[in-house]
mmCIF file of C-alpha atoms in Angstrom:
data_model
loop_
_atom_site.group_PDB
_atom_site.id
_atom_site.type_symbol
_atom_site.label_atom_id
_atom_site.label_comp_id
_atom_site.label_asym_id
_atom_site.label_seq_id
_atom_site.Cartn_x
_atom_site.Cartn_y
_atom_site.Cartn_z
ATOM 1 C CA UNK X 466 17.000 -8.860 -11.021
ATOM 2 C CA UNK X 467 14.730 -8.553 -7.969
ATOM 3 C CA UNK X 468 17.124 -6.107 -6.310
ATOM 4 C CA UNK X 469 17.353 -4.062 -9.493
ATOM 5 C CA UNK X 470 13.553 -3.911 -9.820
ATOM 6 C CA UNK X 471 13.126 -2.892 -6.194
ATOM 7 C CA UNK X 472 15.807 -0.221 -6.528
ATOM 8 C CA UNK X 473 14.264 1.258 -9.655
ATOM 9 C CA UNK X 474 10.784 1.231 -8.121
ATOM 10 C CA UNK X 475 11.851 2.964 -4.917
ATOM 11 C CA UNK X 476 13.777 5.529 -6.980
ATOM 12 C CA UNK X 477 10.709 6.149 -9.136
ATOM 13 C CA UNK X 478 8.472 6.567 -6.121
ATOM 14 C CA UNK X 479 10.785 9.243 -4.718
ATOM 15 C CA UNK X 480 11.197 11.285 -7.917
ATOM 16 C CA UNK X 481 10.361 14.899 -6.907
ATOM 17 C CA UNK X 482 8.258 15.711 -9.980
ATOM 18 C CA UNK X 483 6.393 12.480 -9.512
ATOM 19 C CA UNK X 484 5.504 13.317 -5.921
ATOM 20 C CA UNK X 485 4.694 16.924 -6.794
ATOM 21 C CA UNK X 486 2.056 15.701 -9.196
ATOM 22 C CA UNK X 487 0.588 13.438 -6.544
ATOM 23 C CA UNK X 488 0.576 16.161 -3.881
ATOM 24 C CA UNK X 489 -2.359 17.922 -5.519
ATOM 25 C CA UNK X 490 -4.319 14.737 -6.154
ATOM 26 C CA UNK X 491 -7.070 13.638 -3.710
ATOM 27 C CA UNK X 492 -5.624 10.811 -1.684
ATOM 28 C CA UNK X 493 -7.184 7.396 -1.544
ATOM 29 C CA UNK X 494 -7.980 5.887 1.815
ATOM 30 C CA UNK X 495 -4.469 6.040 3.117
ATOM 31 C CA UNK X 496 -3.523 6.270 6.773
ATOM 32 C CA UNK X 497 -0.115 5.971 8.351
ATOM 33 C CA UNK X 498 0.723 6.081 12.005
ATOM 34 C CA UNK X 499 4.205 6.230 13.464
ATOM 35 C CA UNK X 500 5.632 7.204 16.807
ATOM 36 C CA UNK X 501 9.174 7.660 17.956
ATOM 37 C CA UNK X 502 10.269 7.731 21.554
ATOM 38 C CA UNK X 503 13.477 8.704 23.270
ATOM 39 C CA UNK X 504 14.971 6.200 25.732
ATOM 40 C CA UNK X 505 14.406 7.016 29.387
ATOM 41 C CA UNK X 506 18.129 7.400 29.971
ATOM 42 C CA UNK X 507 18.102 10.477 27.739
ATOM 43 C CA UNK X 508 15.530 12.315 29.861
ATOM 44 C CA UNK X 509 11.983 13.309 28.878
ATOM 45 C CA UNK X 510 10.920 11.684 25.633
ATOM 46 C CA UNK X 511 9.325 13.150 22.549
ATOM 47 C CA UNK X 512 6.966 11.438 20.120
ATOM 48 C CA UNK X 513 5.717 12.084 16.619
ATOM 49 C CA UNK X 514 2.301 10.682 15.716
ATOM 50 C CA UNK X 515 0.283 10.527 12.520
ATOM 51 C CA UNK X 516 -3.429 10.047 13.125
ATOM 52 C CA UNK X 517 -6.734 10.245 11.262
ATOM 53 C CA UNK X 518 -8.337 12.059 14.175
ATOM 54 C CA UNK X 519 -8.021 15.672 15.188
ATOM 55 C CA UNK X 520 -8.095 17.054 18.705
ATOM 56 C CA UNK X 521 -10.719 15.395 20.921
ATOM 57 C CA UNK X 522 -11.766 13.144 18.041
ATOM 58 C CA UNK X 523 -12.780 16.021 15.748
ATOM 59 C CA UNK X 524 -11.446 16.204 12.209
ATOM 60 C CA UNK X 525 -9.541 19.386 11.457
ATOM 61 C CA UNK X 526 -6.794 20.750 9.284
ATOM 62 C CA UNK X 527 -4.921 21.985 12.341
ATOM 63 C CA UNK X 528 -1.904 20.371 13.960
ATOM 64 C CA UNK X 529 -2.354 19.761 17.650
ATOM 65 C CA UNK X 530 0.493 19.964 20.134
ATOM 66 C CA UNK X 531 0.255 18.421 23.563
ATOM 67 C CA UNK X 532 3.074 19.038 26.000
ATOM 68 C CA UNK X 533 3.595 17.296 29.336
ATOM 69 C CA UNK X 534 2.277 19.241 32.316
ATOM 70 C CA UNK X 535 4.578 20.834 34.874
ATOM 71 C CA UNK X 536 4.298 17.881 37.230
ATOM 72 C CA UNK X 537 5.558 15.476 34.583
ATOM 73 C CA UNK X 538 8.547 17.308 33.145
ATOM 74 C CA UNK X 539 11.030 15.124 34.956
ATOM 75 C CA UNK X 540 9.459 11.740 34.198
ATOM 76 C CA UNK X 541 9.100 9.786 30.981
ATOM 77 C CA UNK X 542 5.871 11.387 29.734
ATOM 78 C CA UNK X 543 6.060 12.567 26.129
ATOM 79 C CA UNK X 544 4.852 15.498 24.092
ATOM 80 C CA UNK X 545 2.989 14.605 20.922
ATOM 81 C CA UNK X 546 2.077 15.944 17.515
ATOM 82 C CA UNK X 547 -1.201 14.719 15.997
ATOM 83 C CA UNK X 548 -1.883 15.083 12.287
ATOM 84 C CA UNK X 549 -5.392 15.128 10.710
ATOM 85 C CA UNK X 550 -6.306 12.976 7.692
ATOM 86 C CA UNK X 551 -5.954 16.008 5.392
ATOM 87 C CA UNK X 552 -2.158 15.779 5.614
ATOM 88 C CA UNK X 553 -2.320 12.917 3.100
ATOM 89 C CA UNK X 554 -3.372 15.293 0.299
ATOM 90 C CA UNK X 555 0.163 16.598 0.017
ATOM 91 C CA UNK X 556 0.594 18.762 3.076
ATOM 92 C CA UNK X 557 3.939 19.108 4.808
ATOM 93 C CA UNK X 558 3.427 18.182 8.454
ATOM 94 C CA UNK X 559 5.652 19.027 11.387
ATOM 95 C CA UNK X 560 9.370 19.481 10.888
ATOM 96 C CA UNK X 561 12.136 16.966 10.572
ATOM 97 C CA UNK X 562 13.229 16.474 14.175
ATOM 98 C CA UNK X 563 16.043 13.967 13.592
ATOM 99 C CA UNK X 564 19.388 13.999 11.797
ATOM 100 C CA UNK X 565 20.352 10.390 11.242
ATOM 101 C CA UNK X 566 18.322 7.320 10.286
ATOM 102 C CA UNK X 567 19.643 3.790 10.763
ATOM 103 C CA UNK X 568 18.336 0.231 10.661
ATOM 104 C CA UNK X 569 19.529 -2.331 13.154
ATOM 105 C CA UNK X 570 18.579 -5.650 14.669
ATOM 106 C CA UNK X 571 16.012 -5.309 17.461
ATOM 107 C CA UNK X 572 17.379 -5.369 21.007
ATOM 108 C CA UNK X 573 15.683 -8.699 21.720
ATOM 109 C CA UNK X 574 16.930 -10.194 18.440
ATOM 110 C CA UNK X 575 13.363 -10.556 17.159
ATOM 111 C CA UNK X 576 13.178 -8.596 13.911
ATOM 112 C CA UNK X 577 14.731 -5.336 12.730
ATOM 113 C CA UNK X 578 14.183 -1.790 13.959
ATOM 114 C CA UNK X 579 14.448 1.681 12.437
ATOM 115 C CA UNK X 580 16.202 4.332 14.526
ATOM 116 C CA UNK X 581 15.697 8.093 14.185
ATOM 117 C CA UNK X 582 18.857 9.292 15.932
ATOM 118 C CA UNK X 583 18.561 7.469 19.280
ATOM 119 C CA UNK X 584 14.789 6.994 19.035
ATOM 120 C CA UNK X 585 13.159 3.705 18.067
ATOM 121 C CA UNK X 586 10.368 3.953 15.506
ATOM 122 C CA UNK X 587 7.128 2.625 16.943
ATOM 123 C CA UNK X 588 3.752 1.361 15.763
ATOM 124 C CA UNK X 589 0.417 3.150 16.300
ATOM 125 C CA UNK X 590 -0.050 1.240 19.557
ATOM 126 C CA UNK X 591 3.417 2.422 20.622
ATOM 127 C CA UNK X 592 5.131 -0.918 20.321
ATOM 128 C CA UNK X 593 8.581 -0.978 18.696
ATOM 129 C CA UNK X 594 8.255 -1.396 14.942
ATOM 130 C CA UNK X 595 9.870 -4.809 14.421
ATOM 131 C CA UNK X 596 10.238 -5.667 10.748
ATOM 132 C CA UNK X 597 10.755 -9.220 9.476
ATOM 133 C CA UNK X 598 13.810 -8.548 7.296
ATOM 134 C CA UNK X 599 16.782 -6.157 7.255
ATOM 135 C CA UNK X 600 15.932 -5.258 3.642
ATOM 136 C CA UNK X 601 12.489 -3.944 4.620
ATOM 137 C CA UNK X 602 13.943 -2.086 7.606
ATOM 138 C CA UNK X 603 16.518 -0.382 5.369
ATOM 139 C CA UNK X 604 13.843 0.571 2.819
ATOM 140 C CA UNK X 605 11.647 2.160 5.486
ATOM 141 C CA UNK X 606 14.712 3.878 6.933
ATOM 142 C CA UNK X 607 15.330 5.293 3.444
ATOM 143 C CA UNK X 608 11.809 6.746 3.389
ATOM 144 C CA UNK X 609 12.516 8.595 6.640
ATOM 145 C CA UNK X 610 15.993 9.627 5.465
ATOM 146 C CA UNK X 611 14.562 11.213 2.309
ATOM 147 C CA UNK X 612 12.269 13.546 4.283
ATOM 148 C CA UNK X 613 13.152 17.211 3.852
ATOM 149 C CA UNK X 614 14.355 19.486 6.630
ATOM 150 C CA UNK X 615 11.279 21.741 6.302
ATOM 151 C CA UNK X 616 8.848 18.967 7.220
ATOM 152 C CA UNK X 617 7.646 15.383 7.048
ATOM 153 C CA UNK X 618 5.726 14.293 3.942
ATOM 154 C CA UNK X 619 3.827 11.128 4.972
ATOM 155 C CA UNK X 620 2.471 10.506 1.472
ATOM 156 C CA UNK X 621 6.042 9.693 0.382
ATOM 157 C CA UNK X 622 6.268 6.788 2.853
ATOM 158 C CA UNK X 623 4.039 4.007 1.437
ATOM 159 C CA UNK X 624 6.235 1.220 2.863
ATOM 160 C CA UNK X 625 5.873 2.677 6.362
ATOM 161 C CA UNK X 626 2.107 2.752 5.919
ATOM 162 C CA UNK X 627 2.022 -0.887 4.803
ATOM 163 C CA UNK X 628 4.269 -1.973 7.675
ATOM 164 C CA UNK X 629 1.932 -0.329 10.190
ATOM 165 C CA UNK X 630 -1.033 -1.977 8.493
ATOM 166 C CA UNK X 631 0.627 -5.407 8.622
ATOM 167 C CA UNK X 632 1.544 -5.088 12.297
ATOM 168 C CA UNK X 633 -1.528 -3.306 13.645
ATOM 169 C CA UNK X 634 -4.563 -3.871 11.443
ATOM 170 C CA UNK X 635 -4.088 -7.326 9.940
ATOM 171 C CA UNK X 636 -3.657 -9.332 13.175
ATOM 172 C CA UNK X 637 -6.859 -7.830 14.592
ATOM 173 C CA UNK X 638 -9.040 -7.921 11.468
ATOM 174 C CA UNK X 639 -7.662 -10.842 9.418
ATOM 175 C CA UNK X 640 -11.030 -12.661 9.044
ATOM 176 C CA UNK X 641 -12.767 -9.443 7.974
ATOM 177 C CA UNK X 642 -10.054 -8.599 5.437
ATOM 178 C CA UNK X 643 -10.359 -12.046 3.845
ATOM 179 C CA UNK X 644 -14.154 -11.846 3.915
ATOM 180 C CA UNK X 645 -14.048 -8.448 2.195
ATOM 181 C CA UNK X 646 -11.663 -9.706 -0.501
ATOM 182 C CA UNK X 647 -13.768 -12.784 -1.203
ATOM 183 C CA UNK X 648 -16.998 -10.781 -1.238
ATOM 184 C CA UNK X 649 -15.755 -8.932 -4.332
ATOM 185 C CA UNK X 650 -14.111 -11.926 -5.986
ATOM 186 C CA UNK X 651 -17.038 -12.782 -8.273
ATOM 187 C CA UNK X 652 -16.984 -9.222 -9.661
ATOM 188 C CA UNK X 653 -13.225 -9.277 -10.269
ATOM 189 C CA UNK X 654 -11.959 -6.979 -13.020
ATOM 190 C CA UNK X 655 -10.429 -9.823 -15.041
ATOM 191 C CA UNK X 656 -13.708 -11.776 -15.245
ATOM 192 C CA UNK X 657 -15.601 -8.917 -16.913
ATOM 193 C CA UNK X 658 -15.759 -8.803 -20.721
ATOM 194 C CA UNK X 659 -16.935 -6.013 -22.975
ATOM 195 C CA UNK X 660 -19.631 -7.171 -25.450
ATOM 196 C CA UNK X 661 -18.140 -8.398 -28.752
ATOM 197 C CA UNK X 662 -21.275 -7.697 -30.809
ATOM 198 C CA UNK X 663 -21.080 -3.912 -30.584
ATOM 199 C CA UNK X 664 -18.924 -1.653 -32.742
ATOM 200 C CA UNK X 665 -18.089 0.555 -29.741
ATOM 201 C CA UNK X 666 -16.877 -2.298 -27.528
ATOM 202 C CA UNK X 667 -15.642 -5.015 -29.881
ATOM 203 C CA UNK X 668 -12.124 -3.563 -29.920
ATOM 204 C CA UNK X 669 -12.037 -3.597 -26.111
ATOM 205 C CA UNK X 670 -13.252 -7.198 -26.086
ATOM 206 C CA UNK X 671 -10.517 -8.278 -28.494
ATOM 207 C CA UNK X 672 -7.813 -6.679 -26.356
ATOM 208 C CA UNK X 673 -9.249 -8.292 -23.221
ATOM 209 C CA UNK X 674 -9.101 -11.710 -24.839
ATOM 210 C CA UNK X 675 -5.519 -11.115 -25.971
ATOM 211 C CA UNK X 676 -4.143 -9.636 -22.730
ATOM 212 C CA UNK X 677 -6.272 -11.123 -19.932
ATOM 213 C CA UNK X 678 -6.998 -14.661 -21.137
ATOM 214 C CA UNK X 679 -3.396 -15.819 -20.449
ATOM 215 C CA UNK X 680 -3.905 -14.832 -16.800
ATOM 216 C CA UNK X 681 -7.183 -16.772 -16.678
ATOM 217 C CA UNK X 682 -5.470 -19.833 -18.183
ATOM 218 C CA UNK X 683 -2.830 -19.551 -15.453
ATOM 219 C CA UNK X 684 -5.571 -19.327 -12.827
ATOM 220 C CA UNK X 685 -7.117 -22.519 -14.202
ATOM 221 C CA UNK X 686 -3.805 -24.402 -14.147
ATOM 222 C CA UNK X 687 -2.860 -23.021 -10.718
ATOM 223 C CA UNK X 688 -6.082 -23.908 -8.906
ATOM 224 C CA UNK X 689 -7.723 -26.490 -11.182
ATOM 225 C CA UNK X 690 -10.925 -24.548 -11.906
ATOM 226 C CA UNK X 691 -11.775 -22.667 -15.105
ATOM 227 C CA UNK X 692 -12.864 -19.061 -14.405
ATOM 228 C CA UNK X 693 -16.234 -17.878 -15.687
ATOM 229 C CA UNK X 694 -16.238 -14.674 -17.757
ATOM 230 C CA UNK X 695 -19.290 -12.444 -18.110
ATOM 231 C CA UNK X 696 -20.424 -9.152 -19.647
ATOM 232 C CA UNK X 697 -23.026 -8.162 -17.059
ATOM 233 C CA UNK X 698 -22.590 -5.088 -14.882
ATOM 234 C CA UNK X 699 -23.835 -7.181 -11.958
ATOM 235 C CA UNK X 700 -21.009 -9.700 -12.234
ATOM 236 C CA UNK X 701 -21.161 -13.468 -12.431
ATOM 237 C CA UNK X 702 -20.688 -16.514 -10.238
ATOM 238 C CA UNK X 703 -17.403 -18.404 -10.058
ATOM 239 C CA UNK X 704 -17.205 -22.098 -9.285
ATOM 240 C CA UNK X 705 -17.310 -22.926 -5.591
ATOM 241 C CA UNK X 706 -14.030 -24.798 -5.927
ATOM 242 C CA UNK X 707 -12.211 -21.739 -7.270
ATOM 243 C CA UNK X 708 -13.703 -19.516 -4.574
ATOM 244 C CA UNK X 709 -12.648 -21.960 -1.854
ATOM 245 C CA UNK X 710 -9.155 -22.359 -3.304
ATOM 246 C CA UNK X 711 -8.640 -18.593 -3.349
ATOM 247 C CA UNK X 712 -9.914 -18.240 0.216
ATOM 248 C CA UNK X 713 -7.603 -21.019 1.407
ATOM 249 C CA UNK X 714 -4.642 -19.233 -0.185
ATOM 250 C CA UNK X 715 -5.474 -16.031 1.703
ATOM 251 C CA UNK X 716 -5.804 -17.883 5.005
ATOM 252 C CA UNK X 717 -2.267 -19.289 4.635
ATOM 253 C CA UNK X 718 -0.610 -15.882 4.143
ATOM 254 C CA UNK X 719 1.375 -14.153 6.863
ATOM 255 C CA UNK X 720 0.447 -10.642 8.011
ATOM 256 C CA UNK X 721 2.786 -8.814 5.615
ATOM 257 C CA UNK X 722 1.609 -10.891 2.654
ATOM 258 C CA UNK X 723 -2.070 -10.302 3.419
ATOM 259 C CA UNK X 724 -1.495 -6.564 3.884
ATOM 260 C CA UNK X 725 0.222 -6.405 0.480
ATOM 261 C CA UNK X 726 -2.452 -8.507 -1.268
ATOM 262 C CA UNK X 727 -5.209 -6.366 0.243
ATOM 263 C CA UNK X 728 -3.501 -3.161 -0.940
ATOM 264 C CA UNK X 729 -2.890 -4.590 -4.414
ATOM 265 C CA UNK X 730 -6.463 -5.841 -4.788
ATOM 266 C CA UNK X 731 -7.880 -2.479 -3.696
ATOM 267 C CA UNK X 732 -5.816 -0.569 -6.253
ATOM 268 C CA UNK X 733 -6.283 -3.110 -9.048
ATOM 269 C CA UNK X 734 -9.963 -3.845 -8.376
ATOM 270 C CA UNK X 735 -8.833 -7.425 -8.813
ATOM 271 C CA UNK X 736 -7.884 -10.134 -6.352
ATOM 272 C CA UNK X 737 -6.668 -12.256 -9.280
ATOM 273 C CA UNK X 738 -4.122 -9.616 -10.325
ATOM 274 C CA UNK X 739 -3.023 -9.258 -6.690
ATOM 275 C CA UNK X 740 -2.528 -13.018 -6.385
ATOM 276 C CA UNK X 741 -0.754 -13.034 -9.755
ATOM 277 C CA UNK X 742 1.825 -10.594 -8.341
ATOM 278 C CA UNK X 743 1.973 -12.554 -5.079
ATOM 279 C CA UNK X 744 2.681 -15.834 -6.910
ATOM 280 C CA UNK X 745 5.176 -14.248 -9.324
ATOM 281 C CA UNK X 746 2.996 -14.622 -12.421
ATOM 282 C CA UNK X 747 2.770 -10.860 -13.027
ATOM 283 C CA UNK X 748 5.423 -8.170 -12.841
ATOM 284 C CA UNK X 749 4.527 -4.621 -11.833
ATOM 285 C CA UNK X 750 4.328 -3.197 -15.363
ATOM 286 C CA UNK X 751 2.307 -6.162 -16.623
ATOM 287 C CA UNK X 752 -0.199 -5.726 -13.810
ATOM 288 C CA UNK X 753 -0.563 -1.990 -14.438
ATOM 289 C CA UNK X 754 -1.224 -2.575 -18.144
ATOM 290 C CA UNK X 755 -3.979 -5.085 -17.320
ATOM 291 C CA UNK X 756 -5.583 -2.758 -14.779
ATOM 292 C CA UNK X 757 -5.568 0.167 -17.211
ATOM 293 C CA UNK X 758 -6.383 -1.799 -20.365
ATOM 294 C CA UNK X 759 -9.787 -0.235 -21.078
ATOM 295 C CA UNK X 760 -8.799 3.272 -20.028
ATOM 296 C CA UNK X 761 -5.611 3.197 -22.080
ATOM 297 C CA UNK X 762 -7.644 2.237 -25.146
ATOM 298 C CA UNK X 763 -9.843 5.273 -24.532
ATOM 299 C CA UNK X 764 -6.768 7.486 -24.112
ATOM 300 C CA UNK X 765 -5.327 6.164 -27.377
ATOM 301 C CA UNK X 766 -8.566 7.006 -29.144
ATOM 302 C CA UNK X 767 -9.534 10.328 -27.560
ATOM 303 C CA UNK X 768 -6.324 11.615 -26.030
ATOM 304 C CA UNK X 769 -4.938 12.068 -22.522
ATOM 305 C CA UNK X 770 -6.480 14.599 -20.139
ATOM 306 C CA UNK X 771 -3.686 16.410 -18.304
ATOM 307 C CA UNK X 772 -4.344 16.721 -14.624
ATOM 308 C CA UNK X 773 -6.632 13.693 -14.829
ATOM 309 C CA UNK X 774 -5.357 10.601 -16.618
ATOM 310 C CA UNK X 775 -1.714 11.368 -15.895
ATOM 311 C CA UNK X 776 -2.356 11.682 -12.161
ATOM 312 C CA UNK X 777 -4.430 8.498 -12.179
ATOM 313 C CA UNK X 778 -1.497 6.684 -13.765
ATOM 314 C CA UNK X 779 0.992 8.136 -11.286
ATOM 315 C CA UNK X 780 -1.188 7.247 -8.312
ATOM 316 C CA UNK X 781 -1.711 3.688 -9.562
ATOM 317 C CA UNK X 782 2.026 3.218 -10.071
ATOM 318 C CA UNK X 783 2.723 4.266 -6.486
ATOM 319 C CA UNK X 784 0.034 2.003 -5.038
ATOM 320 C CA UNK X 785 0.949 -1.106 -7.066
ATOM 321 C CA UNK X 786 4.724 -0.629 -6.967
ATOM 322 C CA UNK X 787 4.932 0.072 -3.235
ATOM 323 C CA UNK X 788 2.766 -2.936 -2.336
ATOM 324 C CA UNK X 789 4.757 -5.228 -4.654
ATOM 325 C CA UNK X 790 8.072 -3.952 -3.296
ATOM 326 C CA UNK X 791 6.821 -4.325 0.292
ATOM 327 C CA UNK X 792 5.809 -7.893 -0.482
ATOM 328 C CA UNK X 793 9.241 -8.744 -1.872
ATOM 329 C CA UNK X 794 11.216 -7.038 0.882
ATOM 330 C CA UNK X 795 9.182 -8.634 3.682
ATOM 331 C CA UNK X 796 9.956 -12.176 2.580
ATOM 332 C CA UNK X 797 12.650 -14.013 4.489
ATOM 333 C CA UNK X 798 15.131 -15.697 2.159
#
């Protein structure tokens, strides 16, 4: 069942009409960095880099090319292509410079690598991208394989972005990531209730009780502390025991797990929903329904705004599905 779910999700993410809709939608904070380098035995190397900075640190919509100087043409120096942050809004960047994509065990036997022809895919710091499982390596290889001949579309490679995050950002900023997640825990989406004494919000409250309370009961049984619900815009205060239990869970995660939880929590506005997916309590569709509960009720009542609600839904599906799939594929069986 897990393989079937992963297959369907990856297929859905790569549906052309689905991506076309997203290409015109303002991207969330989404950065992906990848480099590929040719082995020295093949002569001068070439690299392909995604970056949030333009030339000399200035943001720009231009693509900057840097070639090796004449004194370096016979050594291992590389040319580079640097992409600005604006490429994430749907732009096609560069051109596909490889023909074949493969996944194989790393040369040192530590992890799995993705190969673009004879080039090894690398991290932002130019270390070989070593993935924990062959399944994740094959999925990322599929993202590169599906790129079109006219150019690279980075926004169609969410697994690559998460892998770079797990390998580069998480090890360096783990305490800050956990601190940021816990800082917003008391204002978690699932703890907030619409007032039940108002005709405009009573229907929302009833649906929250029906759909979200089972998740809160699970949270109580899982960690031994009953969550506090509130209807204030300023949030509430959860029991210290529940806060500590959640923080301890985050501290025990590996880098891939924390990267996935962080991505899920950011998209869901809920650490509880992220942990529910992490622990297997929630499936992707269940999580999306909880996240969109209030908005879907408004859509049912007033109608869907094309070019607004539909793109929000598509974007959320990509963010939640890709993080959940990444989480599953990164786990060693």
